[in-house]
Amino acid sequence: MRDKKQKALSLVVDNLFWIVGCVAYAAGVTIFAVPNNIAQSGMTGVAIIINYLIHTPIGITNFVLNIPLFILAWIFIGKKFTLKTLWVTTILSVIMDAMTTLINKGIIPTYEGDTLLACIFCGALCGFGLSMAFLRDSTTGGTDIIMRLFKLILPHYSMGKLIMILDAVVVI
């Protein structure tokens, strides 16, 4: 009985971390990055580029771009990690599109001022959001999945270096 309570509590804490993290990350993207044309890295960056070109919703695009990665993660990394990441990516995608809708209706304001300040706030919010997911053994998908897959092939490279290289390619 105690074990079930512990698992239930852990699941509640996980979801609180993930929701808070996704709200922070989505705020960084929708309030600061998109209105100021700040290049994002990872799959979210690719989703923003696609949004800019053909006006698809960033959240849905982000989720769709991650589907092949979920399949690869399921096969090569494992079910538990993939299910957590699928859930967090779903939360993030829904929150990004909901925030965009609220921004378009004028309910949430965007920041369109000093670009450097927008970059700082975007980076802080996105970094905080990602750390909340990482703390509970999950990711927001995208390049984090790709890097875990690369880490299987190239175990001698650090995750940080691999992520920086891939994110730089997306930003460029």
Short mmCIF file of N, CA and C in Angstrom, two decimals:
data_model
loop_
_atom_site.label_atom_id
_atom_site.label_comp_id
_atom_site.label_asym_id
_atom_site.label_seq_id
_atom_site.Cartn_x
_atom_site.Cartn_y
_atom_site.Cartn_z
N MET A 1 0.83 -1.20 0.00
CA MET A 1 0.00 0.00 0.00
C MET A 1 0.87 1.26 0.00
N ARG A 2 1.92 1.23 0.80
CA ARG A 2 2.81 2.38 0.89
C ARG A 2 3.50 2.65 -0.45
N ASP A 3 3.86 1.57 -1.14
CA ASP A 3 4.52 1.69 -2.44
C ASP A 3 3.61 2.36 -3.46
N LYS A 4 2.32 2.04 -3.44
CA LYS A 4 1.36 2.66 -4.36
C LYS A 4 1.22 4.15 -4.07
N LYS A 5 1.19 4.52 -2.79
CA LYS A 5 1.10 5.93 -2.42
C LYS A 5 2.35 6.68 -2.87
N GLN A 6 3.50 6.05 -2.70
CA GLN A 6 4.76 6.66 -3.12
C GLN A 6 4.78 6.88 -4.63
N LYS A 7 4.33 5.90 -5.39
CA LYS A 7 4.28 6.03 -6.85
C LYS A 7 3.30 7.11 -7.27
N ALA A 8 2.14 7.17 -6.60
CA ALA A 8 1.14 8.19 -6.93
C ALA A 8 1.68 9.58 -6.62
N LEU A 9 2.34 9.72 -5.49
CA LEU A 9 2.93 11.02 -5.13
C LEU A 9 4.01 11.41 -6.13
N SER A 10 4.83 10.46 -6.51
CA SER A 10 5.89 10.73 -7.48
C SER A 10 5.29 11.17 -8.82
N LEU A 11 4.20 10.54 -9.24
CA LEU A 11 3.54 10.92 -10.49
C LEU A 11 2.97 12.33 -10.41
N VAL A 12 2.39 12.69 -9.27
CA VAL A 12 1.86 14.05 -9.09
C VAL A 12 2.99 15.06 -9.14
N VAL A 13 4.09 14.77 -8.44
CA VAL A 13 5.24 15.69 -8.43
C VAL A 13 5.82 15.81 -9.83
N ASP A 14 5.98 14.67 -10.52
CA ASP A 14 6.47 14.70 -11.91
C ASP A 14 5.62 15.64 -12.76
N ASN A 15 4.32 15.47 -12.70
CA ASN A 15 3.43 16.28 -13.54
C ASN A 15 3.46 17.76 -13.15
N LEU A 16 3.58 18.06 -11.88
CA LEU A 16 3.71 19.46 -11.46
C LEU A 16 4.98 20.08 -12.05
N PHE A 17 6.09 19.37 -11.94
CA PHE A 17 7.34 19.86 -12.52
C PHE A 17 7.19 20.06 -14.02
N TRP A 18 6.61 19.05 -14.69
CA TRP A 18 6.48 19.12 -16.15
C TRP A 18 5.57 20.26 -16.59
N ILE A 19 4.47 20.45 -15.91
CA ILE A 19 3.54 21.52 -16.29
C ILE A 19 4.17 22.89 -16.06
N VAL A 20 4.77 23.09 -14.90
CA VAL A 20 5.44 24.37 -14.61
C VAL A 20 6.55 24.61 -15.64
N GLY A 21 7.34 23.57 -15.92
CA GLY A 21 8.40 23.70 -16.91
C GLY A 21 7.89 24.02 -18.29
N CYS A 22 6.82 23.37 -18.70
CA CYS A 22 6.25 23.61 -20.04
C CYS A 22 5.65 25.01 -20.14
N VAL A 23 5.03 25.48 -19.08
CA VAL A 23 4.49 26.85 -19.09
C VAL A 23 5.64 27.85 -19.24
N ALA A 24 6.71 27.64 -18.48
CA ALA A 24 7.86 28.55 -18.58
C ALA A 24 8.47 28.52 -19.98
N TYR A 25 8.69 27.32 -20.50
CA TYR A 25 9.29 27.17 -21.83
C TYR A 25 8.40 27.80 -22.90
N ALA A 26 7.11 27.51 -22.83
CA ALA A 26 6.17 28.07 -23.81
C ALA A 26 6.11 29.59 -23.71
N ALA A 27 6.19 30.13 -22.50
CA ALA A 27 6.20 31.59 -22.34
C ALA A 27 7.45 32.19 -22.98
N GLY A 28 8.59 31.55 -22.77
CA GLY A 28 9.82 32.04 -23.38
C GLY A 28 9.71 32.10 -24.89
N VAL A 29 9.13 31.05 -25.47
CA VAL A 29 9.00 30.98 -26.92
C VAL A 29 7.96 31.97 -27.44
N THR A 30 6.74 31.93 -26.88
CA THR A 30 5.63 32.70 -27.46
C THR A 30 5.65 34.18 -27.07
N ILE A 31 6.13 34.50 -25.89
CA ILE A 31 6.11 35.89 -25.43
C ILE A 31 7.37 36.64 -25.85
N PHE A 32 8.50 35.93 -25.89
CA PHE A 32 9.76 36.62 -26.16
C PHE A 32 10.41 36.25 -27.49
N ALA A 33 10.51 34.97 -27.84
CA ALA A 33 11.24 34.57 -29.04
C ALA A 33 10.50 34.91 -30.33
N VAL A 34 9.28 34.44 -30.46
CA VAL A 34 8.53 34.61 -31.71
C VAL A 34 8.29 36.08 -32.06
N PRO A 35 7.80 36.91 -31.13
CA PRO A 35 7.54 38.31 -31.50
C PRO A 35 8.80 39.10 -31.85
N ASN A 36 9.96 38.64 -31.38
CA ASN A 36 11.21 39.36 -31.61
C ASN A 36 12.10 38.68 -32.65
N ASN A 37 11.54 37.67 -33.33
CA ASN A 37 12.29 36.93 -34.36
C ASN A 37 13.62 36.41 -33.84
N ILE A 38 13.59 35.82 -32.65
CA ILE A 38 14.79 35.25 -32.05
C ILE A 38 14.87 33.79 -32.48
N ALA A 39 16.01 33.41 -33.00
CA ALA A 39 16.21 32.03 -33.45
C ALA A 39 16.26 31.10 -32.25
N GLN A 40 15.43 30.08 -32.28
CA GLN A 40 15.43 29.05 -31.26
C GLN A 40 16.17 27.84 -31.81
N SER A 41 16.65 27.02 -30.94
CA SER A 41 17.32 25.80 -31.37
C SER A 41 16.35 24.63 -31.26
N GLY A 42 16.80 23.48 -31.69
CA GLY A 42 16.03 22.26 -31.54
C GLY A 42 14.80 22.19 -32.43
N MET A 43 13.93 21.25 -32.11
CA MET A 43 12.71 21.06 -32.88
C MET A 43 11.78 22.25 -32.75
N THR A 44 11.79 22.90 -31.60
CA THR A 44 10.97 24.10 -31.45
C THR A 44 11.44 25.16 -32.44
N GLY A 45 12.74 25.28 -32.63
CA GLY A 45 13.27 26.22 -33.62
C GLY A 45 12.82 25.88 -35.02
N VAL A 46 12.84 24.60 -35.35
CA VAL A 46 12.37 24.17 -36.67
C VAL A 46 10.87 24.45 -36.80
N ALA A 47 10.10 24.21 -35.74
CA ALA A 47 8.66 24.49 -35.76
C ALA A 47 8.40 25.98 -35.95
N ILE A 48 9.22 26.83 -35.33
CA ILE A 48 9.07 28.28 -35.50
C ILE A 48 9.38 28.68 -36.94
N ILE A 49 10.41 28.09 -37.52
CA ILE A 49 10.75 28.39 -38.92
C ILE A 49 9.59 27.98 -39.84
N ILE A 50 9.03 26.79 -39.62
CA ILE A 50 7.90 26.34 -40.43
C ILE A 50 6.70 27.26 -40.23
N ASN A 51 6.46 27.68 -38.98
CA ASN A 51 5.39 28.64 -38.69
C ASN A 51 5.59 29.94 -39.46
N TYR A 52 6.80 30.41 -39.49
CA TYR A 52 7.12 31.65 -40.20
C TYR A 52 6.88 31.50 -41.70
N LEU A 53 7.21 30.34 -42.25
CA LEU A 53 7.09 30.12 -43.69
C LEU A 53 5.66 29.82 -44.14
N ILE A 54 4.95 28.93 -43.41
CA ILE A 54 3.63 28.52 -43.88
C ILE A 54 2.53 28.67 -42.83
N HIS A 55 2.84 29.32 -41.73
CA HIS A 55 1.85 29.70 -40.71
C HIS A 55 1.12 28.52 -40.05
N THR A 56 1.85 27.44 -39.79
CA THR A 56 1.27 26.33 -39.04
C THR A 56 1.43 26.61 -37.55
N PRO A 57 0.55 26.10 -36.71
CA PRO A 57 0.71 26.30 -35.27
C PRO A 57 2.02 25.69 -34.76
N ILE A 58 2.74 26.43 -33.96
CA ILE A 58 4.06 25.99 -33.49
C ILE A 58 3.94 24.71 -32.66
N GLY A 59 2.98 24.64 -31.77
CA GLY A 59 2.84 23.48 -30.90
C GLY A 59 2.56 22.20 -31.67
N ILE A 60 1.58 22.26 -32.57
CA ILE A 60 1.24 21.08 -33.37
C ILE A 60 2.42 20.67 -34.25
N THR A 61 3.05 21.65 -34.86
CA THR A 61 4.21 21.36 -35.72
C THR A 61 5.33 20.72 -34.91
N ASN A 62 5.57 21.26 -33.73
CA ASN A 62 6.59 20.69 -32.85
C ASN A 62 6.27 19.22 -32.54
N PHE A 63 5.02 18.94 -32.22
CA PHE A 63 4.62 17.58 -31.90
C PHE A 63 4.81 16.64 -33.10
N VAL A 64 4.34 17.07 -34.26
CA VAL A 64 4.43 16.24 -35.47
C VAL A 64 5.90 15.96 -35.83
N LEU A 65 6.76 16.97 -35.69
CA LEU A 65 8.18 16.78 -35.98
C LEU A 65 8.81 15.75 -35.05
N ASN A 66 8.27 15.61 -33.86
CA ASN A 66 8.82 14.69 -32.87
C ASN A 66 8.36 13.24 -33.05
N ILE A 67 7.33 12.99 -33.82
CA ILE A 67 6.78 11.63 -33.95
C ILE A 67 7.84 10.60 -34.40
N PRO A 68 8.62 10.88 -35.45
CA PRO A 68 9.65 9.88 -35.82
C PRO A 68 10.68 9.67 -34.71
N LEU A 69 10.94 10.72 -33.94
CA LEU A 69 11.90 10.60 -32.85
C LEU A 69 11.35 9.75 -31.71
N PHE A 70 10.04 9.86 -31.46
CA PHE A 70 9.42 9.01 -30.44
C PHE A 70 9.54 7.54 -30.83
N ILE A 71 9.36 7.25 -32.11
CA ILE A 71 9.46 5.87 -32.58
C ILE A 71 10.88 5.34 -32.38
N LEU A 72 11.87 6.15 -32.77
CA LEU A 72 13.27 5.74 -32.58
C LEU A 72 13.61 5.60 -31.10
N ALA A 73 13.11 6.51 -30.28
CA ALA A 73 13.37 6.43 -28.84
C ALA A 73 12.76 5.17 -28.25
N TRP A 74 11.56 4.83 -28.68
CA TRP A 74 10.89 3.62 -28.19
C TRP A 74 11.75 2.38 -28.49
N ILE A 75 12.29 2.35 -29.71
CA ILE A 75 13.07 1.19 -30.15
C ILE A 75 14.43 1.13 -29.45
N PHE A 76 15.14 2.26 -29.39
CA PHE A 76 16.53 2.24 -28.96
C PHE A 76 16.79 2.70 -27.52
N ILE A 77 15.92 3.51 -26.96
CA ILE A 77 16.17 4.04 -25.61
C ILE A 77 15.31 3.35 -24.57
N GLY A 78 14.04 3.16 -24.87
CA GLY A 78 13.19 2.45 -23.93
C GLY A 78 11.81 3.05 -23.78
N LYS A 79 10.91 2.22 -23.30
CA LYS A 79 9.50 2.58 -23.18
C LYS A 79 9.27 3.67 -22.14
N LYS A 80 9.87 3.53 -20.96
CA LYS A 80 9.62 4.46 -19.87
C LYS A 80 10.03 5.89 -20.25
N PHE A 81 11.26 6.04 -20.77
CA PHE A 81 11.73 7.37 -21.20
C PHE A 81 10.84 7.93 -22.29
N THR A 82 10.49 7.09 -23.27
CA THR A 82 9.69 7.55 -24.40
C THR A 82 8.30 8.01 -23.96
N LEU A 83 7.67 7.25 -23.08
CA LEU A 83 6.33 7.63 -22.61
C LEU A 83 6.36 8.95 -21.84
N LYS A 84 7.37 9.12 -20.99
CA LYS A 84 7.50 10.39 -20.25
C LYS A 84 7.72 11.54 -21.23
N THR A 85 8.63 11.36 -22.17
CA THR A 85 8.94 12.42 -23.13
C THR A 85 7.74 12.71 -24.04
N LEU A 86 7.02 11.69 -24.45
CA LEU A 86 5.80 11.88 -25.24
C LEU A 86 4.80 12.72 -24.47
N TRP A 87 4.63 12.43 -23.19
CA TRP A 87 3.68 13.17 -22.35
C TRP A 87 4.13 14.62 -22.19
N VAL A 88 5.40 14.85 -21.91
CA VAL A 88 5.89 16.22 -21.72
C VAL A 88 5.81 17.00 -23.03
N THR A 89 6.14 16.38 -24.14
CA THR A 89 6.05 17.06 -25.43
C THR A 89 4.61 17.41 -25.76
N THR A 90 3.68 16.54 -25.41
CA THR A 90 2.25 16.83 -25.61
C THR A 90 1.83 18.03 -24.77
N ILE A 91 2.21 18.02 -23.50
CA ILE A 91 1.89 19.16 -22.62
C ILE A 91 2.45 20.45 -23.21
N LEU A 92 3.73 20.41 -23.60
CA LEU A 92 4.38 21.61 -24.15
C LEU A 92 3.69 22.09 -25.41
N SER A 93 3.37 21.18 -26.31
CA SER A 93 2.74 21.57 -27.57
C SER A 93 1.36 22.20 -27.34
N VAL A 94 0.58 21.62 -26.45
CA VAL A 94 -0.74 22.17 -26.14
C VAL A 94 -0.61 23.56 -25.50
N ILE A 95 0.31 23.69 -24.56
CA ILE A 95 0.48 24.98 -23.88
C ILE A 95 0.98 26.05 -24.85
N MET A 96 1.91 25.69 -25.74
CA MET A 96 2.41 26.69 -26.72
C MET A 96 1.28 27.20 -27.60
N ASP A 97 0.46 26.29 -28.10
CA ASP A 97 -0.64 26.73 -28.97
C ASP A 97 -1.72 27.48 -28.17
N ALA A 98 -1.96 27.07 -26.93
CA ALA A 98 -2.94 27.79 -26.09
C ALA A 98 -2.43 29.20 -25.80
N MET A 99 -1.14 29.33 -25.48
CA MET A 99 -0.58 30.67 -25.23
C MET A 99 -0.65 31.54 -26.48
N THR A 100 -0.35 30.95 -27.62
CA THR A 100 -0.43 31.70 -28.88
C THR A 100 -1.85 32.21 -29.11
N THR A 101 -2.83 31.37 -28.84
CA THR A 101 -4.23 31.79 -28.97
C THR A 101 -4.54 32.94 -28.01
N LEU A 102 -4.10 32.82 -26.77
CA LEU A 102 -4.34 33.88 -25.79
C LEU A 102 -3.60 35.16 -26.16
N ILE A 103 -2.45 35.04 -26.76
CA ILE A 103 -1.71 36.22 -27.24
C ILE A 103 -2.47 36.88 -28.38
N ASN A 104 -2.94 36.06 -29.33
CA ASN A 104 -3.69 36.60 -30.47
C ASN A 104 -4.98 37.29 -30.06
N LYS A 105 -5.57 36.84 -28.94
CA LYS A 105 -6.80 37.47 -28.42
C LYS A 105 -6.50 38.66 -27.53
N GLY A 106 -5.22 38.95 -27.30
CA GLY A 106 -4.84 40.09 -26.47
C GLY A 106 -4.90 39.83 -24.98
N ILE A 107 -5.07 38.58 -24.58
CA ILE A 107 -5.17 38.24 -23.16
C ILE A 107 -3.77 38.19 -22.52
N ILE A 108 -2.81 37.65 -23.24
CA ILE A 108 -1.42 37.63 -22.78
C ILE A 108 -0.63 38.59 -23.66
N PRO A 109 0.10 39.53 -23.05
CA PRO A 109 0.90 40.46 -23.86
C PRO A 109 2.22 39.81 -24.28
N THR A 110 2.78 40.31 -25.37
CA THR A 110 4.11 39.88 -25.78
C THR A 110 5.09 41.01 -25.52
N TYR A 111 6.35 40.68 -25.48
CA TYR A 111 7.39 41.69 -25.30
C TYR A 111 8.04 41.95 -26.64
N GLU A 112 7.94 43.18 -27.09
CA GLU A 112 8.57 43.57 -28.35
C GLU A 112 9.38 44.84 -28.09
N GLY A 113 10.49 44.65 -27.45
CA GLY A 113 11.35 45.78 -27.10
C GLY A 113 12.78 45.46 -27.44
N ASP A 114 13.65 45.71 -26.49
CA ASP A 114 15.07 45.46 -26.65
C ASP A 114 15.30 43.97 -26.93
N THR A 115 15.92 43.67 -28.07
CA THR A 115 16.12 42.29 -28.47
C THR A 115 17.01 41.53 -27.50
N LEU A 116 18.04 42.19 -26.99
CA LEU A 116 18.93 41.53 -26.03
C LEU A 116 18.17 41.14 -24.77
N LEU A 117 17.33 42.03 -24.29
CA LEU A 117 16.52 41.73 -23.11
C LEU A 117 15.56 40.57 -23.40
N ALA A 118 14.96 40.58 -24.59
CA ALA A 118 14.06 39.48 -24.98
C ALA A 118 14.82 38.15 -25.02
N CYS A 119 16.06 38.17 -25.53
CA CYS A 119 16.89 36.96 -25.57
C CYS A 119 17.18 36.45 -24.16
N ILE A 120 17.48 37.37 -23.26
CA ILE A 120 17.79 36.98 -21.88
C ILE A 120 16.59 36.33 -21.22
N PHE A 121 15.42 36.97 -21.34
CA PHE A 121 14.21 36.41 -20.73
C PHE A 121 13.81 35.10 -21.39
N CYS A 122 13.92 35.03 -22.71
CA CYS A 122 13.60 33.80 -23.43
C CYS A 122 14.52 32.67 -22.97
N GLY A 123 15.80 32.94 -22.92
CA GLY A 123 16.77 31.93 -22.50
C GLY A 123 16.55 31.47 -21.07
N ALA A 124 16.26 32.42 -20.19
CA ALA A 124 16.03 32.07 -18.78
C ALA A 124 14.78 31.21 -18.63
N LEU A 125 13.70 31.60 -19.29
CA LEU A 125 12.46 30.84 -19.18
C LEU A 125 12.58 29.45 -19.82
N CYS A 126 13.18 29.41 -21.00
CA CYS A 126 13.33 28.12 -21.68
C CYS A 126 14.29 27.21 -20.91
N GLY A 127 15.38 27.77 -20.41
CA GLY A 127 16.32 26.99 -19.62
C GLY A 127 15.68 26.44 -18.35
N PHE A 128 14.91 27.28 -17.68
CA PHE A 128 14.20 26.83 -16.48
C PHE A 128 13.22 25.72 -16.83
N GLY A 129 12.47 25.91 -17.91
CA GLY A 129 11.49 24.92 -18.33
C GLY A 129 12.13 23.57 -18.65
N LEU A 130 13.23 23.61 -19.39
CA LEU A 130 13.93 22.37 -19.72
C LEU A 130 14.47 21.69 -18.46
N SER A 131 15.00 22.49 -17.54
CA SER A 131 15.55 21.89 -16.32
C SER A 131 14.46 21.21 -15.50
N MET A 132 13.25 21.75 -15.52
CA MET A 132 12.15 21.11 -14.78
C MET A 132 11.84 19.74 -15.37
N ALA A 133 11.90 19.62 -16.70
CA ALA A 133 11.67 18.32 -17.33
C ALA A 133 12.83 17.37 -17.03
N PHE A 134 14.06 17.87 -17.15
CA PHE A 134 15.24 17.04 -16.91
C PHE A 134 15.30 16.54 -15.47
N LEU A 135 14.89 17.38 -14.53
CA LEU A 135 14.92 16.99 -13.12
C LEU A 135 14.02 15.78 -12.83
N ARG A 136 12.99 15.61 -13.62
CA ARG A 136 12.07 14.49 -13.41
C ARG A 136 12.26 13.42 -14.48
N ASP A 137 13.49 13.30 -14.99
CA ASP A 137 13.89 12.24 -15.92
C ASP A 137 13.06 12.19 -17.19
N SER A 138 12.87 13.36 -17.80
CA SER A 138 12.16 13.45 -19.07
C SER A 138 12.83 14.53 -19.91
N THR A 139 12.32 14.73 -21.11
CA THR A 139 12.77 15.82 -21.97
C THR A 139 11.55 16.39 -22.68
N THR A 140 11.77 17.45 -23.42
CA THR A 140 10.69 18.03 -24.23
C THR A 140 10.75 17.50 -25.66
N GLY A 141 11.52 16.45 -25.88
CA GLY A 141 11.60 15.85 -27.20
C GLY A 141 12.69 16.48 -28.04
N GLY A 142 12.55 16.36 -29.34
CA GLY A 142 13.45 17.01 -30.28
C GLY A 142 14.90 16.60 -30.16
N THR A 143 15.77 17.60 -30.12
CA THR A 143 17.20 17.33 -30.13
C THR A 143 17.65 16.56 -28.89
N ASP A 144 16.89 16.63 -27.81
CA ASP A 144 17.24 15.85 -26.62
C ASP A 144 17.15 14.35 -26.93
N ILE A 145 16.15 13.95 -27.69
CA ILE A 145 16.03 12.54 -28.11
C ILE A 145 17.16 12.20 -29.08
N ILE A 146 17.39 13.08 -30.04
CA ILE A 146 18.45 12.84 -31.03
C ILE A 146 19.79 12.67 -30.33
N MET A 147 20.05 13.50 -29.32
CA MET A 147 21.33 13.41 -28.62
C MET A 147 21.44 12.13 -27.81
N ARG A 148 20.35 11.69 -27.21
CA ARG A 148 20.40 10.41 -26.49
C ARG A 148 20.66 9.26 -27.46
N LEU A 149 20.12 9.36 -28.68
CA LEU A 149 20.38 8.34 -29.69
C LEU A 149 21.84 8.40 -30.15
N PHE A 150 22.36 9.62 -30.38
CA PHE A 150 23.77 9.77 -30.76
C PHE A 150 24.70 9.26 -29.66
N LYS A 151 24.28 9.48 -28.43
CA LYS A 151 25.10 9.04 -27.29
C LYS A 151 25.25 7.52 -27.29
N LEU A 152 24.26 6.80 -27.81
CA LEU A 152 24.37 5.35 -27.93
C LEU A 152 25.44 4.96 -28.95
N ILE A 153 25.56 5.77 -30.01
CA ILE A 153 26.52 5.49 -31.08
C ILE A 153 27.90 6.04 -30.73
N LEU A 154 27.91 7.24 -30.10
CA LEU A 154 29.16 7.93 -29.77
C LEU A 154 29.26 8.15 -28.25
N PRO A 155 29.45 7.10 -27.49
CA PRO A 155 29.43 7.24 -26.03
C PRO A 155 30.56 8.09 -25.46
N HIS A 156 31.62 8.29 -26.21
CA HIS A 156 32.76 9.06 -25.71
C HIS A 156 32.56 10.58 -25.84
N TYR A 157 31.51 11.02 -26.55
CA TYR A 157 31.21 12.45 -26.65
C TYR A 157 30.27 12.85 -25.52
N SER A 158 30.44 14.08 -25.04
CA SER A 158 29.54 14.56 -23.98
C SER A 158 28.22 14.99 -24.60
N MET A 159 27.13 14.81 -23.83
CA MET A 159 25.79 15.22 -24.29
C MET A 159 25.78 16.72 -24.57
N GLY A 160 26.44 17.50 -23.72
CA GLY A 160 26.46 18.94 -23.90
C GLY A 160 27.04 19.36 -25.23
N LYS A 161 28.15 18.77 -25.61
CA LYS A 161 28.78 19.10 -26.89
C LYS A 161 27.90 18.68 -28.06
N LEU A 162 27.31 17.49 -27.96
CA LEU A 162 26.46 17.01 -29.04
C LEU A 162 25.23 17.91 -29.21
N ILE A 163 24.61 18.30 -28.12
CA ILE A 163 23.44 19.18 -28.19
C ILE A 163 23.83 20.54 -28.76
N MET A 164 24.97 21.07 -28.33
CA MET A 164 25.41 22.38 -28.83
C MET A 164 25.65 22.34 -30.34
N ILE A 165 26.24 21.27 -30.84
CA ILE A 165 26.49 21.15 -32.28
C ILE A 165 25.18 21.09 -33.05
N LEU A 166 24.26 20.24 -32.63
CA LEU A 166 22.99 20.11 -33.34
C LEU A 166 22.16 21.39 -33.24
N ASP A 167 22.12 22.01 -32.08
CA ASP A 167 21.37 23.26 -31.92
C ASP A 167 21.98 24.37 -32.77
N ALA A 168 23.29 24.41 -32.89
CA ALA A 168 23.94 25.41 -33.73
C ALA A 168 23.54 25.22 -35.19
N VAL A 169 23.44 23.96 -35.63
CA VAL A 169 23.03 23.68 -37.00
C VAL A 169 21.61 24.20 -37.25
N VAL A 170 20.70 23.99 -36.30
CA VAL A 170 19.32 24.46 -36.44
C VAL A 170 19.28 25.98 -36.49
N VAL A 171 20.00 26.64 -35.59
CA VAL A 171 19.99 28.10 -35.54
C VAL A 171 20.56 28.70 -36.82
N ILE A 172 21.64 28.10 -37.31
CA ILE A 172 22.26 28.61 -38.56
C ILE A 172 21.31 28.43 -39.71
#
